[in-house]
Coordinates of C-alpha atoms and ligand atoms in Angstrom, one line a residue:
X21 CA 13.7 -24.0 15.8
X22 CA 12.9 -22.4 12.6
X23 CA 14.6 -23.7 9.4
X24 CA 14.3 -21.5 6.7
X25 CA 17.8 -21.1 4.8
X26 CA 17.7 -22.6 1.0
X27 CA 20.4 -24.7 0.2
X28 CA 20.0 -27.0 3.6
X29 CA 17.3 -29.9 3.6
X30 CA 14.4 -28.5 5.4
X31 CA 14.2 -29.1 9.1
X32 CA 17.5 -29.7 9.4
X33 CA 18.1 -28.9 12.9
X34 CA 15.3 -31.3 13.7
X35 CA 16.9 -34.1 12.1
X36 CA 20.8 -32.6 12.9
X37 CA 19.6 -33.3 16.9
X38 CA 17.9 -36.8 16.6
X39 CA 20.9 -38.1 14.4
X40 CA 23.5 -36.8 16.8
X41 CA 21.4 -38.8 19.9
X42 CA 20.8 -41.5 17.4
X43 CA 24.1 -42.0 16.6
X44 CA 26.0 -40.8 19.9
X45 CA 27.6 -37.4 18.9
X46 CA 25.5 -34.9 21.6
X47 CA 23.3 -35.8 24.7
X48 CA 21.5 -33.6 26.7
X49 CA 23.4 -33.3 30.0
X50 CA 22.0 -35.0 33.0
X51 CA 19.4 -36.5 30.1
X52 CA 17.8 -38.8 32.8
X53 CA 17.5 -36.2 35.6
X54 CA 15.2 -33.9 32.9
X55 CA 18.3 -32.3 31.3
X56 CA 20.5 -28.9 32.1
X57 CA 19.7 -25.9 30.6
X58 CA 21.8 -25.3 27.0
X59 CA 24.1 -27.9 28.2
X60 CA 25.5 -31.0 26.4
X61 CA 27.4 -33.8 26.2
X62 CA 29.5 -35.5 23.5
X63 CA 29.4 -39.1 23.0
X64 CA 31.5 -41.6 21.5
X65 CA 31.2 -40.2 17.9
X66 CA 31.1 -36.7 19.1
X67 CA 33.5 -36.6 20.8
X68 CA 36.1 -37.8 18.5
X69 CA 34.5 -35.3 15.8
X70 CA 35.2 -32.7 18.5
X71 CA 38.7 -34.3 19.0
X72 CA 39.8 -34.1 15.5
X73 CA 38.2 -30.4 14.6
X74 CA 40.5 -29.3 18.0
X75 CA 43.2 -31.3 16.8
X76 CA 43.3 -29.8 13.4
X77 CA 42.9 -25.9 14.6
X78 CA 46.2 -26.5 17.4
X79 CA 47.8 -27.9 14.4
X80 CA 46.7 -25.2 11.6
X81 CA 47.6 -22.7 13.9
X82 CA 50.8 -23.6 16.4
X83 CA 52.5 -26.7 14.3
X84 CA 52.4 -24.2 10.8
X85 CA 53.1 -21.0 12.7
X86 CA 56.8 -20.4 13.9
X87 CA 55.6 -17.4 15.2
X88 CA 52.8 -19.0 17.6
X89 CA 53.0 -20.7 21.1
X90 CA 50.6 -22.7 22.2
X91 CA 49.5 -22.6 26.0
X92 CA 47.3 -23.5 28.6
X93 CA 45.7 -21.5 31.3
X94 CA 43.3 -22.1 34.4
X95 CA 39.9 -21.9 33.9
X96 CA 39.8 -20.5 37.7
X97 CA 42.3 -16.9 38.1
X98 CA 42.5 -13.9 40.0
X99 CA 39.5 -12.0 40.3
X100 CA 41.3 -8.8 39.7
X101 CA 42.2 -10.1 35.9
X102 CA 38.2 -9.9 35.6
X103 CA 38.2 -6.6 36.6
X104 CA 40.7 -5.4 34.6
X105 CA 39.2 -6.7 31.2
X106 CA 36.0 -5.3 32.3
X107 CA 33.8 -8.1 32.2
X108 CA 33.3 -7.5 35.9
X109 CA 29.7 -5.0 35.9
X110 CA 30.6 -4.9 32.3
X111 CA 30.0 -8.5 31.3
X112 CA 25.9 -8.1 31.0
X113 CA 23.5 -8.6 28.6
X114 CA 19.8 -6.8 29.0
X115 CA 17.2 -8.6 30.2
X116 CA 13.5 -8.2 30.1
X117 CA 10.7 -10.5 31.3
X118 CA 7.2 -11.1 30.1
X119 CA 5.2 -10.6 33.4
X120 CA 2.1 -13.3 31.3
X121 CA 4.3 -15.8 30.9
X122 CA 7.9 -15.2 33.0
X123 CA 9.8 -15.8 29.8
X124 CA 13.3 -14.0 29.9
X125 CA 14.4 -11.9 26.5
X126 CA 17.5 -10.2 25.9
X127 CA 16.1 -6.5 25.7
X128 CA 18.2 -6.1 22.6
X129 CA 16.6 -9.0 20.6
X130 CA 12.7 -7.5 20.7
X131 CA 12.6 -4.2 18.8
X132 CA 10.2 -2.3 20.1
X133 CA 11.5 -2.9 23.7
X134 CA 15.2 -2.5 22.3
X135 CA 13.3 1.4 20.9
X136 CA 12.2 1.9 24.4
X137 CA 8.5 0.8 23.4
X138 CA 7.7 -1.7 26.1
X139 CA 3.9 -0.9 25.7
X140 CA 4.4 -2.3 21.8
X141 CA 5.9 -5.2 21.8
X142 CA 4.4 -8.6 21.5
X143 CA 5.8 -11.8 23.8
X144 CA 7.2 -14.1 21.1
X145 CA 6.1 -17.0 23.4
X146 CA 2.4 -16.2 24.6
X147 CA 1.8 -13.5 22.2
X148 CA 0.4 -11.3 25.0
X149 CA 1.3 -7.6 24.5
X150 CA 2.8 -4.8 26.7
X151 CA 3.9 -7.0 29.5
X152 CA 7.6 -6.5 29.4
X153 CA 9.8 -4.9 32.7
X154 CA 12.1 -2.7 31.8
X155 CA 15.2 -3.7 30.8
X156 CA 18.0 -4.5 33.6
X157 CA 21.2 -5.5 33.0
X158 CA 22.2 -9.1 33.7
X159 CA 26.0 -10.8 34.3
X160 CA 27.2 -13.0 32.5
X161 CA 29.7 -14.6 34.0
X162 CA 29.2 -17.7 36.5
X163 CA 30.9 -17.1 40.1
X164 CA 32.2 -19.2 42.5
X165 CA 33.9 -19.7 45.8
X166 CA 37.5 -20.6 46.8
X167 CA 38.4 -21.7 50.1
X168 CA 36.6 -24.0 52.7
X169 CA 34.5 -22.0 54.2
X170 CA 31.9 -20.7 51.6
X171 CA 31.4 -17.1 54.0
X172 CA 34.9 -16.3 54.2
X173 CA 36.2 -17.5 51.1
X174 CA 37.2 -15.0 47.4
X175 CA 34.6 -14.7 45.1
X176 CA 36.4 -16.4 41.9
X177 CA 34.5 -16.7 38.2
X178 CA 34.3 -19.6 35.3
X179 CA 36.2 -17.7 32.4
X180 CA 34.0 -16.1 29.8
X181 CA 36.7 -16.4 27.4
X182 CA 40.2 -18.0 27.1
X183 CA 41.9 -14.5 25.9
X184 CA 43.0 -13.5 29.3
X185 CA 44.9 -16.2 30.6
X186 CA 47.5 -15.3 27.6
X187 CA 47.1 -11.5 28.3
X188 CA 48.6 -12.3 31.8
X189 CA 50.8 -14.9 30.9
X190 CA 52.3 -12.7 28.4
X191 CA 55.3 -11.8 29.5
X192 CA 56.0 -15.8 30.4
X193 CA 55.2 -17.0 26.8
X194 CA 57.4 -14.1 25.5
X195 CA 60.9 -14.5 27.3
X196 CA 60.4 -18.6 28.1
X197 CA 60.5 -19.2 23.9
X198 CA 62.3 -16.1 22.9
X199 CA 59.4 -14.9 20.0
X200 CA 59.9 -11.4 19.3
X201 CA 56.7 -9.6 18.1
X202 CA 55.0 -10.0 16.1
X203 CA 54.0 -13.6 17.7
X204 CA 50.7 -15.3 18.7
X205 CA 49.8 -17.3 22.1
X206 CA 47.2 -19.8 21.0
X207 CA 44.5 -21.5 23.6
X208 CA 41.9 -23.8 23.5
X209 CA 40.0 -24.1 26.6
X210 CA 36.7 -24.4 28.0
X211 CA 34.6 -21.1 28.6
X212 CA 31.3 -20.4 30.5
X213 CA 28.5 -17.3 29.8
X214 CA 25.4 -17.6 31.8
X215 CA 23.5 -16.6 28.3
X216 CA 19.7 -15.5 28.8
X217 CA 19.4 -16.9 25.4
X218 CA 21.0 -20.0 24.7
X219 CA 19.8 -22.3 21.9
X220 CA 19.7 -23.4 18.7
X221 CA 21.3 -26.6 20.1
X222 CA 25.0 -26.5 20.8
X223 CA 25.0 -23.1 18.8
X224 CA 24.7 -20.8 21.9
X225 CA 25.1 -22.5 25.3
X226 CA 26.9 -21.8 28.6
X227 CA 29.2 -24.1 28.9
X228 CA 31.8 -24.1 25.4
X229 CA 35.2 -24.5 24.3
X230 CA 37.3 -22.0 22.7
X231 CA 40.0 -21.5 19.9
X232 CA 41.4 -18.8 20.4
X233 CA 44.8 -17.2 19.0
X234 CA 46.1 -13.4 20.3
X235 CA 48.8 -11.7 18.2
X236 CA 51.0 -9.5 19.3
X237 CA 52.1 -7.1 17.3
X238 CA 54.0 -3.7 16.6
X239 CA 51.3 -0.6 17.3
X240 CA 51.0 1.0 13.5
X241 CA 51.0 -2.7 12.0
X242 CA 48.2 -3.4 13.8
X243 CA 45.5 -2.8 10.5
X244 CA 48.2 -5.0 7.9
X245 CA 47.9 -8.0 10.5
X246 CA 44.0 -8.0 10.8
X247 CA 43.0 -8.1 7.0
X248 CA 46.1 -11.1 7.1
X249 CA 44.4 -12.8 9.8
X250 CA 41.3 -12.5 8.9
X251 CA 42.3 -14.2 5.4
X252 CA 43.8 -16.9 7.0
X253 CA 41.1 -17.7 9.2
X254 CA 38.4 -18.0 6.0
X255 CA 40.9 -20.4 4.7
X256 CA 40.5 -22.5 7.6
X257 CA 37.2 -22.8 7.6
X258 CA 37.1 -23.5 3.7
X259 CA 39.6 -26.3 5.1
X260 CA 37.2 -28.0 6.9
X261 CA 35.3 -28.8 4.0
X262 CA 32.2 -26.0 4.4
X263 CA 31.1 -24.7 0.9
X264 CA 32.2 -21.6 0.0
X265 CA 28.9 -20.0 -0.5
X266 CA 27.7 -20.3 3.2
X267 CA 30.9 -18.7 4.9
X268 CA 31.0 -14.7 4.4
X269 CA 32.5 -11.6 6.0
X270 CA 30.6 -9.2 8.5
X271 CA 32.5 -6.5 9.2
X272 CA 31.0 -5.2 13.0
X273 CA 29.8 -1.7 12.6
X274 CA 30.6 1.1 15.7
X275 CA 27.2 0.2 17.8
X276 CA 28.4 -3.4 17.2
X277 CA 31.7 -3.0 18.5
X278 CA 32.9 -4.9 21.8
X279 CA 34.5 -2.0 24.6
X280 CA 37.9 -3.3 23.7
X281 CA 38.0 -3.4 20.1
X282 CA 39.1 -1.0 17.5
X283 CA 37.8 -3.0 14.4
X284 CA 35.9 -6.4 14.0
X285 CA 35.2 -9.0 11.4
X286 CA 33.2 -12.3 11.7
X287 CA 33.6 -15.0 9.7
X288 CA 29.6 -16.1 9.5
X289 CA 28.3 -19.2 8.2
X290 CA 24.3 -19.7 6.9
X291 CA 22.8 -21.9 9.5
X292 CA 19.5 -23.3 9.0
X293 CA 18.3 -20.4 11.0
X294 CA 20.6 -17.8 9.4
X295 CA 23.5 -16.0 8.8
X296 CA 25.1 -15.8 12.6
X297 CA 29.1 -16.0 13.9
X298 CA 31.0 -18.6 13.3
X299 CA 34.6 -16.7 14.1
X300 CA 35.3 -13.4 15.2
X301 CA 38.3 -11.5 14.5
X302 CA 39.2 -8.4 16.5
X303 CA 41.7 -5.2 16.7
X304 CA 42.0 -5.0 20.2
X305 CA 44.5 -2.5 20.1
X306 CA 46.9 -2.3 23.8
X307 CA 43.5 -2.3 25.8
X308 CA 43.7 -5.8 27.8
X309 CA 47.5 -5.4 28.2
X310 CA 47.8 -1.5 29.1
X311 CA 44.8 -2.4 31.8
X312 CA 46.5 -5.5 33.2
X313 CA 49.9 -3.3 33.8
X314 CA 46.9 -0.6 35.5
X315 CA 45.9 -3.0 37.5
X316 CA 48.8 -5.6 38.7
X317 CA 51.0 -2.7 38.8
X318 CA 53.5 -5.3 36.5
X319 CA 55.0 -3.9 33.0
X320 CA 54.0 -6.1 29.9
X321 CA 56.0 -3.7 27.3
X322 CA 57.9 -5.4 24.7
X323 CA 61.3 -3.9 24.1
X324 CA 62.0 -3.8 20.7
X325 CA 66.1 -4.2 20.2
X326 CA 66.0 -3.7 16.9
X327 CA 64.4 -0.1 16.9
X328 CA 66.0 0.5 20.7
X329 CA 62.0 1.1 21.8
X330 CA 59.7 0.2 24.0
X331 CA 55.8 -0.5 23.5
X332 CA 52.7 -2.3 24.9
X333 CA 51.9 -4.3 21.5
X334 CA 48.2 -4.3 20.1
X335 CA 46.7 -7.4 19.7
X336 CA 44.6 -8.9 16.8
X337 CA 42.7 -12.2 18.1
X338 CA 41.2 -15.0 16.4
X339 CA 38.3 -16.4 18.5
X340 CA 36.2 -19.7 17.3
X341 CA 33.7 -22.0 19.2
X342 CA 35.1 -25.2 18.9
X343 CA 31.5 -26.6 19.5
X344 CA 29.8 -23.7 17.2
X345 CA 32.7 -25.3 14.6
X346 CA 31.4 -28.1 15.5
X347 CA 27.8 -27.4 14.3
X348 CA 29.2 -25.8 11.5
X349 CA 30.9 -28.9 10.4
X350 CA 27.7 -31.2 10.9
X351 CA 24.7 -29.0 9.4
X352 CA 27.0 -28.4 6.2
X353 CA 28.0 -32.1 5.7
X354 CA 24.4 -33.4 6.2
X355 CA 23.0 -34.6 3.3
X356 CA 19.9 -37.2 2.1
X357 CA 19.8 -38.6 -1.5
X358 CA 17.7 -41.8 -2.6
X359 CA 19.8 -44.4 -3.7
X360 CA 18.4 -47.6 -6.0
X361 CA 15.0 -46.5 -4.7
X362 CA 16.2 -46.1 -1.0
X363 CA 16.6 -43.1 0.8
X364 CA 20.1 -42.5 2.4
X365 CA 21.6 -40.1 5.1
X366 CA 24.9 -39.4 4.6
X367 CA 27.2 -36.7 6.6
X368 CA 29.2 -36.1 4.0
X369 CA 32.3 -34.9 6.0
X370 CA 35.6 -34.0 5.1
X371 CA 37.6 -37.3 5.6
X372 CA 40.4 -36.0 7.9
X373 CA 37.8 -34.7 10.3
X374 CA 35.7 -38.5 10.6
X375 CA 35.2 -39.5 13.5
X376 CA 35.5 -43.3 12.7
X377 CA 37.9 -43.2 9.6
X378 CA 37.1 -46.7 8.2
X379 CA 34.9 -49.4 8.4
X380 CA 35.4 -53.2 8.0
X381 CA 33.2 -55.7 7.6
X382 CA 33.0 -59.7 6.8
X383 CA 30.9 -60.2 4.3
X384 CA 29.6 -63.2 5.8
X385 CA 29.9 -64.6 9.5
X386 CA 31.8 -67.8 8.2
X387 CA 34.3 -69.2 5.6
X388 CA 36.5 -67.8 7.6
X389 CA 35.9 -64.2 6.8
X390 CA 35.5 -62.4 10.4
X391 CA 39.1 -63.6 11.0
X392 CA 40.7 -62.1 8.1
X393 CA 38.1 -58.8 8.9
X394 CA 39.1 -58.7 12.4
X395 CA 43.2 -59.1 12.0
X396 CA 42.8 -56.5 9.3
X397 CA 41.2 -53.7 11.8
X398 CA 43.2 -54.3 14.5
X399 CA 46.6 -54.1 12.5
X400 CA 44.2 -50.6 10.6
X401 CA 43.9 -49.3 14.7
X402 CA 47.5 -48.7 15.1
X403 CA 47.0 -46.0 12.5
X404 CA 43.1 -44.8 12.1
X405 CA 40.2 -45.2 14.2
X406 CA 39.0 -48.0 12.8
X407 CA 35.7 -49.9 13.3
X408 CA 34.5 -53.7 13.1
X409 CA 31.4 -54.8 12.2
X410 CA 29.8 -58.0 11.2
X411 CA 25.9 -58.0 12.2
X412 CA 23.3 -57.4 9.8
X413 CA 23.1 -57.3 5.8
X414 CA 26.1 -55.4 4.4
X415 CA 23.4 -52.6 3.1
X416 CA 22.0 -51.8 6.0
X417 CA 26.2 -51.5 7.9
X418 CA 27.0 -49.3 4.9
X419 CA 23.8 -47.1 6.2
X420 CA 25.0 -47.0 9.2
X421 CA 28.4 -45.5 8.5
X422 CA 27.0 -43.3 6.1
X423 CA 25.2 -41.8 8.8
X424 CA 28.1 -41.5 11.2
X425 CA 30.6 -39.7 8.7
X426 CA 32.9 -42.6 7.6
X427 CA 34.3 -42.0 4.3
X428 CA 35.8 -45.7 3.5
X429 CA 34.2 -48.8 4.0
X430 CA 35.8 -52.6 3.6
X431 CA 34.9 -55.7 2.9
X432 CA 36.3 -59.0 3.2
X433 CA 34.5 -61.3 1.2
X434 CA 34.9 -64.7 -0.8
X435 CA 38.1 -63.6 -3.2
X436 CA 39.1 -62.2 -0.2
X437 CA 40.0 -65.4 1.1
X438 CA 41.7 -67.1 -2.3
X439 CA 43.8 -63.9 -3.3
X440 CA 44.2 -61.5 0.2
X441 CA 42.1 -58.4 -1.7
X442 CA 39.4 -56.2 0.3
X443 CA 37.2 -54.1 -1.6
X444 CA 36.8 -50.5 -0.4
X445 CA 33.6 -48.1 -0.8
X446 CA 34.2 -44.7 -1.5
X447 CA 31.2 -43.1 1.0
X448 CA 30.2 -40.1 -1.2
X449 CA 30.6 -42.0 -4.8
X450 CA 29.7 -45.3 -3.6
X451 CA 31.9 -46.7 -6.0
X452 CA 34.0 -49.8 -5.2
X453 CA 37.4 -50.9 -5.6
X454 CA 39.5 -53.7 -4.9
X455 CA 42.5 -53.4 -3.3
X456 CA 45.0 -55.7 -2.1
X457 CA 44.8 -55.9 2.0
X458 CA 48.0 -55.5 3.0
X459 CA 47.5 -52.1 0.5
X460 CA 44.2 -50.7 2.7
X461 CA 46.5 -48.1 5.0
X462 CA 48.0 -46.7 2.5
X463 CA 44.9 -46.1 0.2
X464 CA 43.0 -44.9 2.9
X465 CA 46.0 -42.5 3.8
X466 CA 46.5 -40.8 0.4
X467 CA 43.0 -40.8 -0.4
X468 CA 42.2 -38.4 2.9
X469 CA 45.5 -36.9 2.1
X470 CA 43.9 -36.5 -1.6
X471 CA 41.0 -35.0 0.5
X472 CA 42.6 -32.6 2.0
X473 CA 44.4 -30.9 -0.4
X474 CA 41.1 -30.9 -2.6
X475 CA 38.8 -29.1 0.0
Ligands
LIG515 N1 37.8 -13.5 23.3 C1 36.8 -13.0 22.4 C2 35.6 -13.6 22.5 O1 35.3 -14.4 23.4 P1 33.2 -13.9 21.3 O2 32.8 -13.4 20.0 O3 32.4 -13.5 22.5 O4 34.7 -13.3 21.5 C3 34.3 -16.0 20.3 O5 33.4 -15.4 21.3 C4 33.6 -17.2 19.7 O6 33.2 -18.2 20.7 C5 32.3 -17.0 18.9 O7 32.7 -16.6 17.6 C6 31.6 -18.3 18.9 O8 32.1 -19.2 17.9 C7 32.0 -18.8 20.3 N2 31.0 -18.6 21.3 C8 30.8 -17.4 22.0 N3 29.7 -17.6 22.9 C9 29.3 -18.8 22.7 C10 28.3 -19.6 23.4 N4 27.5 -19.1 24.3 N5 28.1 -20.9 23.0 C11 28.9 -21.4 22.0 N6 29.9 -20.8 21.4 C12 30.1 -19.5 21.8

């Protein structure tokens, strides 16, 4: 993995993956049987990180927005919705093969194969030159059976992406909560692309989540309501605490564009390796709905009372990897600084998105310390997650939670005892103030709140 982006620590992927297995964020799947191919899993801290990033895009996005309806759809639907949106013999990538060393490219990432020059181009693996097969195109999307019997039974796929199950469940969004357009259906939901090129850890893989918001609007409006969208959705990231100056705009040019899209923006963020998408925001005009009325035979026109007319509406979408957020979120907070002659890792993460919110510890294991630690965060659970921890010197457990994101740390100690006052560590100025303990919840709360409304 190359790192080669100023303004991150170098190798920062490298360290990125052995401080998420480190410290529990993402495993390799099936770690012990030799792993799955660009598939991961989210432990205990990663999960909750995940949790909270999911959490806070549902709530940006359906709790603030009258005008949007959250939903759910099946991962598993008709085959014919597949067809209709294309993916099915559209879905593909090309693929070419180094016959040295049986390495699989997309065709479109090696230049001089992309040009047609197969004789010309080098294997970025062995090296060995003029080896590549001509380009053929590959699907993309995973299939599977339905039914008992695998012979007789329908061909179904793993969605490639969540849009469709609100395409089709437009007309059931629209009269159940009585939104008139323009309003969005909003999905999260797991999505699967067998990519010939996953990597970069969890940036590309082939099993992901989605965030995805269509919005349906008046055909005519449909160029006001991208450039509002695609305002709102840099403001969301700049919510989640990445610096400005590694989130820009790329607007797609017409070789870039997707079959169903009139105009495209992504929101792209500097990885280590790069500019690449983070978000993409797309015009995709009355395409997925005017085929699904083609090809279920069903009307999804909107009828417009107001103006006495009827329309399919265009839709602008939103579309974000929750786990590509999710790298986002963890390669910009990562940060190491020496401190009083030690070196520290901190992931300096926006407070609201923590996985583990606070941290108390006894100073001691005796003079009755643990006790007052331990009734403090369980009473601290009913609110935050909260952890407690008493082993080793109180450096090395503020380490530790400087490592896993968690902006407040506590500490019961000897005063703690005469005059029921913690002290609490602020994680990115490592400055300490005493508080009273019945007082902790309440500083912790306005000081994320404080957070928030600072990032
Ligand atoms: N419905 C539109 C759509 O699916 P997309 O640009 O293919 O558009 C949207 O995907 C977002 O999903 C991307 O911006 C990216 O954040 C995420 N994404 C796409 N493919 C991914 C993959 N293989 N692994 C992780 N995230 C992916």
């Amino acid at each position: 993995m190359p790192d080669t982006e100023p303004g991150h620590p170098p190798d920062l992927m490298e360290k990125l993956v052995s401080l998420c297995k480190r410290r529990g964020f993402i495993f390799q799947s099936s770690e012990i049987y030799g792993g799955l191919g660009s598939v991961y899993d989210y432990g205990p801290l990663g999960a909750e990180l995940k949790n909270n990033i999911r959490d806070d895009w549902w709530s940006a996005m359906v709790h603030r927005h009258e005008d949007i309806e959250g939903m759910e759809s099946g991962i598993l639907m008709h085959p014919d919705v597949w067809v209709a949106s294309g993916h099915v013999g559209g879905f593909t990538d090309p693929l070419t093969e180094c016959r040295n060393c049986h390495r699989r490219f997309r065709a479109d990432e090696l230049p001089q194969v992309a040009a047609g020059e197969l004789a010309a181009q080098q294997c970025p693996v062995c090296g060995t030159t003029g080896e590549f097969t001509e380009p053929r195109q590959f699907d993309l999307m995973f299939k599977t059976f339905m039914g008992a019997v695998e012979e007789e039974a329908a061909v179904v796929y793993l969605r490639p992406e969540t849009a469709q199950g609100s395409y089709v469940n437009f007309r059931n969004v629209a009269d159940s909560s009585r939104q008139k357009i323009p309003f969005g259906i909003a999905q999260i939901g797991k999505a699967f692309r067998n990519e010939i090129t996953p990597g970069n850890f969890i940036f590309r893989t082939r099993e992901f989540e989605q965030m995805e918001m269509q919005f349906f609007v008046k055909p005519g409006t449909d160029d006001e309501w991208f450039d509002t969208w695609r305002e709102r959705r840099m403001a969301w990231a700049r919510s989640l605490g990445i610096r400005s100056e590694r989130l820009r705009y790329h607007p797609h040019g017409p070789d870039e564009l997707a079959h169903y899209a009139k105009r495209a923006e992504d929101i792209q963020y500097r990885f280590p390796f790069g500019w690449q998408e983070f978000e993409g925001i797309h015009n995709r005009t009355d395409f997925d709905l005017t085929r699904h009325q083609e090809q279920s035979g069903r009307k999804l026109e909107y009828f417009d009372q107001a103006a006495n007319e009827r329309y399919v509406p265009y839709v602008v979408e939103t579309a974000v990897g929750l786990n590509r957020a999710l790298l986002v979120v963890l390669a910009d907070a990562y940060d190491e600084e020496e401190v009083e002659g030690e070196a520290r890792v901190v992931l300096r993460l926006a407070p609201h998105l923590a996985p583990i919110k606070l941290a108390v510890f006894p100073l001691v294991k005796k003079d009755g310390m643990p006790e007052i630690a331990r009734k403090l965060t369980d009473d601290l659970r009913e609110e935050f997650n909260a952890f407690y921890d008493e082993s080793g010197s109180i450096g090395r457990r503020y380490r530790r939670q400087d490592e896993a994101g968690t902006p407040f740390c506590v500490t019961v100690d000897g005063q703690s005892v005469e005059d029921d006052t913690v002290t609490v560590r602020d994680r990115d100025t490592l400055e300490q103030v005493r508080v009273p303990t019945g007082s902790v919840a309440a500083y912790v709360r306005d000081a994320i709140a404080a957070a928030r409304r600072s990032g």
